[in-house]
């Protein structure tokens, strides 16, 4: 077992990782497939040909990203240099569950294991499917695999009867199912670089196991709350939180003003309607209502003690979300956790 405290309420979340989760095809100006050695400037037509899946991080890696941020915060020496571009970390699967999910495994462990398996079972011929566009500067993206995952497994014949019984309870169990003993994850250095250089900045304080806490909250709501928050997707809530913290540039204010298109581009791209070279959001008021509901959800998480360590999280008290029809900006109010570490 690793010597790593698993009860810390916060992680320092790297801004490169957050920006990667919020990447958008329309933001790409230049792209590189050789780690920045050569660059290709994209036309509008070429931008439109970029697959949305090349920017799909939140739907694939949320638990793993939370766990890597936790390790990099509380014991960065566990991340070993593999080569010029990747760090590597090998841990028993129980340890991965601990650092990625904390004590919120009941509603999350199966999702997390499926997250690992989706990425870890990739065949070499499928490698291109897992290339992602990662922003390194404004408008500049590189195409690369952000994570590479491998497993050490036990066959059914090697399992203790009690282990086999647990394995058989999985919905996906069949005669070829194996139990994962260890997972080895190679993480692109660019994603967690702020922890390993002497420059200040590059991270913000975030609740540890954020994705697990969001799912836990959704799964344990009272019936009236379930009805109220129906329609709030976990990944929308995650992206909204990350976006807010990336745009909060001061400890002296309790609100941010953000452009409607920029917000939707990164948090809710389905809300954008394109008409030739013009873009608009479908309904600014419905979006405001959804943001307000999300603010209420984060306040519910606060009452459960799940927002400890957050640099900033949305609130409805004393104010929530406002929209200026002249500037087409949302004004979003937030609170700060009293135990958040000082931002660098």
Short mmCIF file of C-alpha atoms in Angstrom, two decimals:
data_model
loop_
_atom_site.label_atom_id
_atom_site.label_comp_id
_atom_site.label_asym_id
_atom_site.label_seq_id
_atom_site.Cartn_x
_atom_site.Cartn_y
_atom_site.Cartn_z
CA UNK A 1 0.00 0.00 0.00
CA UNK A 2 1.20 3.54 -0.70
CA UNK A 3 2.25 5.93 2.02
CA UNK A 4 -0.11 8.70 1.03
CA UNK A 5 -2.76 10.40 3.17
CA UNK A 6 -6.17 9.64 1.68
CA UNK A 7 -8.19 12.02 3.86
CA UNK A 8 -7.08 15.38 2.49
CA UNK A 9 -10.12 17.46 1.44
CA UNK A 10 -8.38 19.34 -1.37
CA UNK A 11 -5.96 19.03 -4.27
CA UNK A 12 -4.04 21.65 -6.21
CA UNK A 13 -5.58 21.26 -9.64
CA UNK A 14 -3.16 22.05 -12.51
CA UNK A 15 -4.44 24.73 -14.88
CA UNK A 16 -3.05 22.88 -17.95
CA UNK A 17 -5.20 19.90 -16.97
CA UNK A 18 -8.28 22.08 -16.46
CA UNK A 19 -7.72 23.88 -19.76
CA UNK A 20 -7.38 20.51 -21.45
CA UNK A 21 -10.74 19.34 -20.08
CA UNK A 22 -12.35 22.53 -21.41
CA UNK A 23 -10.73 22.51 -24.86
CA UNK A 24 -12.81 23.46 -27.88
CA UNK A 25 -12.39 22.86 -31.65
CA UNK A 26 -13.30 26.47 -32.46
CA UNK A 27 -10.43 27.73 -30.29
CA UNK A 28 -7.79 25.95 -32.38
CA UNK A 29 -5.67 28.18 -34.61
CA UNK A 30 -2.61 25.96 -35.06
CA UNK A 31 -2.04 22.27 -34.37
CA UNK A 32 1.09 20.13 -34.00
CA UNK A 33 1.41 16.35 -34.17
CA UNK A 34 5.09 16.27 -33.17
CA UNK A 35 5.01 18.04 -29.80
CA UNK A 36 5.49 21.52 -31.18
CA UNK A 37 8.34 20.93 -33.60
CA UNK A 38 6.18 21.88 -36.58
CA UNK A 39 2.82 23.64 -36.73
CA UNK A 40 -0.10 23.64 -39.15
CA UNK A 41 -2.41 26.65 -39.35
CA UNK A 42 -6.01 25.50 -39.75
CA UNK A 43 -8.59 27.06 -42.02
CA UNK A 44 -12.20 27.44 -40.86
CA UNK A 45 -13.12 24.38 -42.93
CA UNK A 46 -10.36 22.32 -41.31
CA UNK A 47 -11.49 23.42 -37.85
CA UNK A 48 -14.98 22.17 -38.63
CA UNK A 49 -13.51 18.78 -39.55
CA UNK A 50 -11.96 18.33 -36.10
CA UNK A 51 -13.87 15.67 -34.21
CA UNK A 52 -15.52 16.73 -30.97
CA UNK A 53 -14.15 13.49 -29.54
CA UNK A 54 -10.61 14.87 -29.89
CA UNK A 55 -11.54 17.30 -27.12
CA UNK A 56 -13.53 14.84 -24.97
CA UNK A 57 -11.58 14.69 -21.74
CA UNK A 58 -14.24 15.03 -19.10
CA UNK A 59 -16.15 12.03 -20.42
CA UNK A 60 -13.06 9.80 -20.37
CA UNK A 61 -10.67 10.82 -17.61
CA UNK A 62 -12.42 12.73 -14.76
CA UNK A 63 -11.65 10.25 -11.96
CA UNK A 64 -8.08 9.67 -13.15
CA UNK A 65 -7.38 13.38 -13.48
CA UNK A 66 -8.66 13.93 -9.92
CA UNK A 67 -6.42 11.15 -8.63
CA UNK A 68 -3.33 12.41 -10.46
CA UNK A 69 -3.90 15.91 -9.08
CA UNK A 70 -4.18 14.43 -5.58
CA UNK A 71 -0.90 12.52 -5.89
CA UNK A 72 0.92 15.50 -7.42
CA UNK A 73 -0.30 17.65 -4.52
CA UNK A 74 0.35 15.39 -1.56
CA UNK A 75 3.21 13.12 -2.69
CA UNK A 76 4.63 14.18 -6.07
CA UNK A 77 7.65 11.88 -5.64
CA UNK A 78 5.39 8.94 -6.48
CA UNK A 79 5.31 10.20 -10.07
CA UNK A 80 8.45 8.84 -11.69
CA UNK A 81 10.01 10.19 -14.88
CA UNK A 82 9.46 7.68 -17.67
CA UNK A 83 10.93 9.59 -20.59
CA UNK A 84 11.10 13.11 -21.97
CA UNK A 85 7.33 13.43 -22.25
CA UNK A 86 5.65 11.23 -19.61
CA UNK A 87 5.59 10.54 -15.89
CA UNK A 88 4.57 7.06 -14.75
CA UNK A 89 2.77 5.81 -11.65
CA UNK A 90 2.03 2.13 -10.89
CA UNK A 91 -0.27 1.29 -7.98
CA UNK A 92 -2.52 -1.54 -6.80
CA UNK A 93 -6.07 -0.97 -7.97
CA UNK A 94 -7.22 -0.48 -4.35
CA UNK A 95 -4.83 2.46 -4.02
CA UNK A 96 -6.06 3.98 -7.27
CA UNK A 97 -9.62 3.78 -5.94
CA UNK A 98 -8.51 5.50 -2.75
CA UNK A 99 -6.77 8.45 -4.38
CA UNK A 100 -9.35 8.94 -7.16
CA UNK A 101 -12.55 8.37 -5.20
CA UNK A 102 -11.67 9.01 -1.56
CA UNK A 103 -14.38 7.61 0.70
CA UNK A 104 -17.04 8.00 -2.00
CA UNK A 105 -16.62 4.60 -3.64
CA UNK A 106 -20.17 3.26 -3.25
CA UNK A 107 -21.63 5.12 -6.23
CA UNK A 108 -18.37 5.58 -8.12
CA UNK A 109 -16.11 2.53 -8.05
CA UNK A 110 -17.78 0.69 -10.93
CA UNK A 111 -17.75 3.86 -13.06
CA UNK A 112 -14.08 4.38 -12.28
CA UNK A 113 -13.13 0.80 -13.19
CA UNK A 114 -15.00 1.17 -16.48
CA UNK A 115 -13.11 4.43 -17.07
CA UNK A 116 -9.82 2.55 -16.69
CA UNK A 117 -10.94 -0.37 -18.85
CA UNK A 118 -12.21 1.82 -21.70
CA UNK A 119 -8.80 3.38 -22.04
CA UNK A 120 -6.59 0.56 -20.85
CA UNK A 121 -7.89 -2.13 -23.20
CA UNK A 122 -6.90 -0.18 -26.31
CA UNK A 123 -5.21 -2.15 -29.06
CA UNK A 124 -2.27 -0.60 -30.90
CA UNK A 125 -4.39 -0.27 -34.04
CA UNK A 126 -6.87 1.86 -32.08
CA UNK A 127 -4.25 4.28 -30.79
CA UNK A 128 -5.43 7.13 -33.01
CA UNK A 129 -8.84 7.02 -31.33
CA UNK A 130 -7.20 8.15 -28.10
CA UNK A 131 -5.27 11.10 -29.46
CA UNK A 132 -6.51 14.32 -27.89
CA UNK A 133 -5.96 17.99 -28.70
CA UNK A 134 -4.24 19.69 -25.77
CA UNK A 135 -3.87 23.48 -25.52
CA UNK A 136 -0.39 24.77 -24.70
CA UNK A 137 -0.88 28.42 -25.66
CA UNK A 138 -3.87 30.46 -26.79
CA UNK A 139 -4.93 28.95 -30.12
CA UNK A 140 -2.05 26.42 -30.14
CA UNK A 141 -2.89 22.74 -29.61
CA UNK A 142 -0.83 19.56 -29.79
CA UNK A 143 -2.31 16.18 -30.77
CA UNK A 144 -1.07 13.43 -28.45
CA UNK A 145 -2.20 10.74 -26.00
CA UNK A 146 -2.52 12.47 -22.60
CA UNK A 147 -2.69 9.15 -20.73
CA UNK A 148 -1.51 5.62 -21.48
CA UNK A 149 -2.84 2.90 -19.18
CA UNK A 150 -1.71 -0.69 -18.65
CA UNK A 151 -2.75 -3.45 -16.24
CA UNK A 152 -1.40 -6.37 -14.24
CA UNK A 153 -4.27 -8.86 -13.93
CA UNK A 154 -5.27 -12.13 -12.25
CA UNK A 155 -7.10 -14.86 -14.14
CA UNK A 156 -10.19 -16.46 -12.57
CA UNK A 157 -8.14 -19.57 -11.73
CA UNK A 158 -5.74 -17.45 -9.64
CA UNK A 159 -8.47 -15.81 -7.57
CA UNK A 160 -9.49 -16.69 -4.03
CA UNK A 161 -13.15 -17.86 -3.94
CA UNK A 162 -14.20 -14.65 -2.20
CA UNK A 163 -12.50 -12.55 -4.90
CA UNK A 164 -14.14 -14.60 -7.64
CA UNK A 165 -17.56 -14.16 -6.05
CA UNK A 166 -17.14 -10.36 -6.10
CA UNK A 167 -15.99 -10.48 -9.70
CA UNK A 168 -19.05 -12.51 -10.71
CA UNK A 169 -21.32 -9.79 -9.34
CA UNK A 170 -20.22 -7.41 -12.10
CA UNK A 171 -22.77 -6.87 -14.85
CA UNK A 172 -20.02 -7.30 -17.45
CA UNK A 173 -18.73 -10.62 -16.04
CA UNK A 174 -18.04 -13.50 -18.45
CA UNK A 175 -15.70 -16.50 -18.63
CA UNK A 176 -12.77 -14.35 -19.81
CA UNK A 177 -13.12 -11.62 -17.17
CA UNK A 178 -9.95 -11.00 -15.15
CA UNK A 179 -9.35 -9.05 -11.95
CA UNK A 180 -7.08 -6.02 -12.14
CA UNK A 181 -4.24 -6.21 -9.60
CA UNK A 182 -2.34 -3.08 -10.60
CA UNK A 183 -2.81 -0.20 -13.00
CA UNK A 184 0.13 1.64 -14.56
CA UNK A 185 -0.66 5.13 -15.81
CA UNK A 186 1.65 7.23 -17.97
CA UNK A 187 0.63 10.89 -17.77
CA UNK A 188 1.81 13.59 -20.15
CA UNK A 189 4.20 15.90 -18.29
CA UNK A 190 2.57 19.00 -19.78
CA UNK A 191 -0.62 18.29 -17.83
CA UNK A 192 0.98 18.46 -14.38
CA UNK A 193 3.99 20.61 -15.16
CA UNK A 194 3.15 23.34 -12.57
CA UNK A 195 4.10 20.93 -9.77
CA UNK A 196 7.57 20.27 -11.15
CA UNK A 197 9.01 23.64 -12.07
CA UNK A 198 10.07 26.62 -10.01
CA UNK A 199 7.66 29.08 -11.60
CA UNK A 200 4.81 30.33 -9.43
CA UNK A 201 1.23 29.82 -10.45
CA UNK A 202 -0.34 27.20 -12.61
CA UNK A 203 -2.89 25.66 -10.24
CA UNK A 204 -5.98 26.38 -8.16
CA UNK A 205 -7.35 24.68 -5.06
CA UNK A 206 -10.06 22.11 -5.74
CA UNK A 207 -11.96 19.58 -3.59
CA UNK A 208 -10.24 16.21 -3.81
CA UNK A 209 -12.15 13.47 -5.66
CA UNK A 210 -14.34 16.16 -7.22
CA UNK A 211 -16.05 13.86 -9.74
CA UNK A 212 -16.77 11.23 -7.09
CA UNK A 213 -18.28 13.90 -4.82
CA UNK A 214 -20.50 15.22 -7.62
CA UNK A 215 -21.83 11.72 -8.39
CA UNK A 216 -22.22 10.94 -4.69
CA UNK A 217 -24.31 14.07 -4.21
CA UNK A 218 -26.53 13.31 -7.21
CA UNK A 219 -27.07 9.73 -6.04
CA UNK A 220 -27.94 10.65 -2.43
CA UNK A 221 -30.34 13.54 -3.02
CA UNK A 222 -33.76 13.51 -1.37
CA UNK A 223 -36.70 12.94 -3.76
CA UNK A 224 -37.60 16.65 -3.89
CA UNK A 225 -33.96 17.53 -4.61
CA UNK A 226 -33.73 14.88 -7.33
CA UNK A 227 -36.69 16.50 -9.07
CA UNK A 228 -35.16 19.97 -8.66
CA UNK A 229 -31.77 19.02 -10.09
CA UNK A 230 -33.07 16.69 -12.80
CA UNK A 231 -31.25 17.50 -16.04
CA UNK A 232 -27.95 18.59 -14.47
CA UNK A 233 -25.28 16.34 -15.98
CA UNK A 234 -22.23 15.47 -13.82
CA UNK A 235 -19.79 16.52 -16.54
CA UNK A 236 -21.57 19.85 -17.06
CA UNK A 237 -21.23 20.53 -13.32
CA UNK A 238 -17.55 19.59 -13.39
CA UNK A 239 -16.78 21.79 -16.40
CA UNK A 240 -18.71 24.70 -14.89
CA UNK A 241 -16.65 24.46 -11.70
CA UNK A 242 -13.34 24.27 -13.60
CA UNK A 243 -14.30 27.14 -15.91
CA UNK A 244 -15.24 29.37 -12.99
CA UNK A 245 -11.93 28.75 -11.24
CA UNK A 246 -9.89 29.38 -14.38
CA UNK A 247 -11.60 32.77 -14.77
CA UNK A 248 -11.38 33.78 -11.12
CA UNK A 249 -8.25 35.90 -11.16
CA UNK A 250 -8.55 37.66 -7.81
CA UNK A 251 -9.15 36.99 -4.14
CA UNK A 252 -10.74 40.43 -3.76
CA UNK A 253 -14.01 39.73 -5.59
CA UNK A 254 -16.88 37.27 -5.26
CA UNK A 255 -18.03 37.22 -8.88
CA UNK A 256 -16.82 36.86 -12.46
CA UNK A 257 -18.21 38.29 -15.68
CA UNK A 258 -17.89 35.96 -18.66
CA UNK A 259 -18.88 36.12 -22.32
CA UNK A 260 -21.92 33.95 -23.10
CA UNK A 261 -20.34 32.30 -26.14
CA UNK A 262 -17.05 31.57 -24.40
CA UNK A 263 -18.85 30.03 -21.43
CA UNK A 264 -21.03 27.80 -23.60
CA UNK A 265 -18.14 26.91 -25.91
CA UNK A 266 -16.26 25.36 -23.01
CA UNK A 267 -19.03 24.21 -20.68
CA UNK A 268 -22.15 23.52 -22.79
CA UNK A 269 -21.24 23.51 -26.52
CA UNK A 270 -24.63 22.03 -27.48
CA UNK A 271 -26.19 25.38 -26.52
CA UNK A 272 -24.40 27.17 -29.39
CA UNK A 273 -26.13 27.64 -32.73
CA UNK A 274 -23.95 28.38 -35.77
CA UNK A 275 -25.33 30.24 -38.78
CA UNK A 276 -22.58 30.70 -41.31
CA UNK A 277 -19.86 32.77 -39.69
CA UNK A 278 -22.19 33.92 -36.90
CA UNK A 279 -22.69 32.09 -33.61
CA UNK A 280 -25.27 32.59 -30.89
CA UNK A 281 -26.56 30.67 -27.91
CA UNK A 282 -29.98 29.05 -28.20
CA UNK A 283 -31.64 30.78 -25.27
CA UNK A 284 -29.70 33.05 -22.90
CA UNK A 285 -32.43 32.89 -20.25
CA UNK A 286 -32.66 29.09 -20.21
CA UNK A 287 -28.89 28.98 -19.90
CA UNK A 288 -29.07 31.45 -17.01
CA UNK A 289 -31.66 29.24 -15.33
CA UNK A 290 -29.44 26.17 -15.78
CA UNK A 291 -26.45 28.00 -14.31
CA UNK A 292 -28.57 29.17 -11.38
CA UNK A 293 -29.67 25.59 -10.76
CA UNK A 294 -26.04 24.49 -10.89
CA UNK A 295 -25.22 27.16 -8.31
CA UNK A 296 -27.91 25.69 -6.05
CA UNK A 297 -26.42 22.23 -6.55
CA UNK A 298 -22.99 23.38 -5.40
CA UNK A 299 -24.61 24.97 -2.37
CA UNK A 300 -26.13 21.56 -1.61
CA UNK A 301 -22.65 20.07 -1.85
CA UNK A 302 -21.43 22.76 0.54
CA UNK A 303 -24.05 21.80 3.14
CA UNK A 304 -22.73 18.23 2.93
CA UNK A 305 -19.18 19.47 3.54
CA UNK A 306 -18.02 18.52 0.04
CA UNK A 307 -16.71 21.89 -1.15
CA UNK A 308 -13.93 22.15 1.43
CA UNK A 309 -10.72 23.35 -0.16
CA UNK A 310 -12.34 24.95 -3.21
CA UNK A 311 -10.79 28.22 -4.33
CA UNK A 312 -14.19 29.28 -5.69
CA UNK A 313 -17.54 27.57 -6.12
CA UNK A 314 -20.88 28.92 -7.43
CA UNK A 315 -23.42 30.25 -4.96
CA UNK A 316 -26.95 31.65 -4.82
CA UNK A 317 -26.41 33.52 -1.57
CA UNK A 318 -26.56 36.49 -1.48
CA UNK A 319 -26.63 36.53 -5.30
CA UNK A 320 -26.55 33.96 -8.08
CA UNK A 321 -26.37 34.46 -11.87
CA UNK A 322 -27.27 37.57 -13.84
CA UNK A 323 -27.25 38.30 -17.57
CA UNK A 324 -26.50 41.61 -19.29
CA UNK A 325 -28.30 41.73 -22.65
CA UNK A 326 -26.16 44.67 -23.79
CA UNK A 327 -22.75 43.06 -23.25
CA UNK A 328 -24.03 39.48 -23.61
CA UNK A 329 -22.21 38.50 -20.45
CA UNK A 330 -23.15 36.38 -17.46
CA UNK A 331 -22.24 37.64 -14.01
CA UNK A 332 -21.72 34.63 -11.75
CA UNK A 333 -21.32 34.91 -7.98
CA UNK A 334 -19.31 32.45 -5.92
CA UNK A 335 -17.99 31.64 -2.46
CA UNK A 336 -14.57 30.53 -1.24
CA UNK A 337 -13.64 27.71 1.10
CA UNK A 338 -12.00 28.87 4.31
CA UNK A 339 -9.49 26.01 4.19
CA UNK A 340 -8.37 26.47 0.58
CA UNK A 341 -4.55 26.76 0.40
CA UNK A 342 -3.11 30.08 -0.68
CA UNK A 343 -3.10 30.32 -4.46
CA UNK A 344 0.28 30.63 -6.14
#
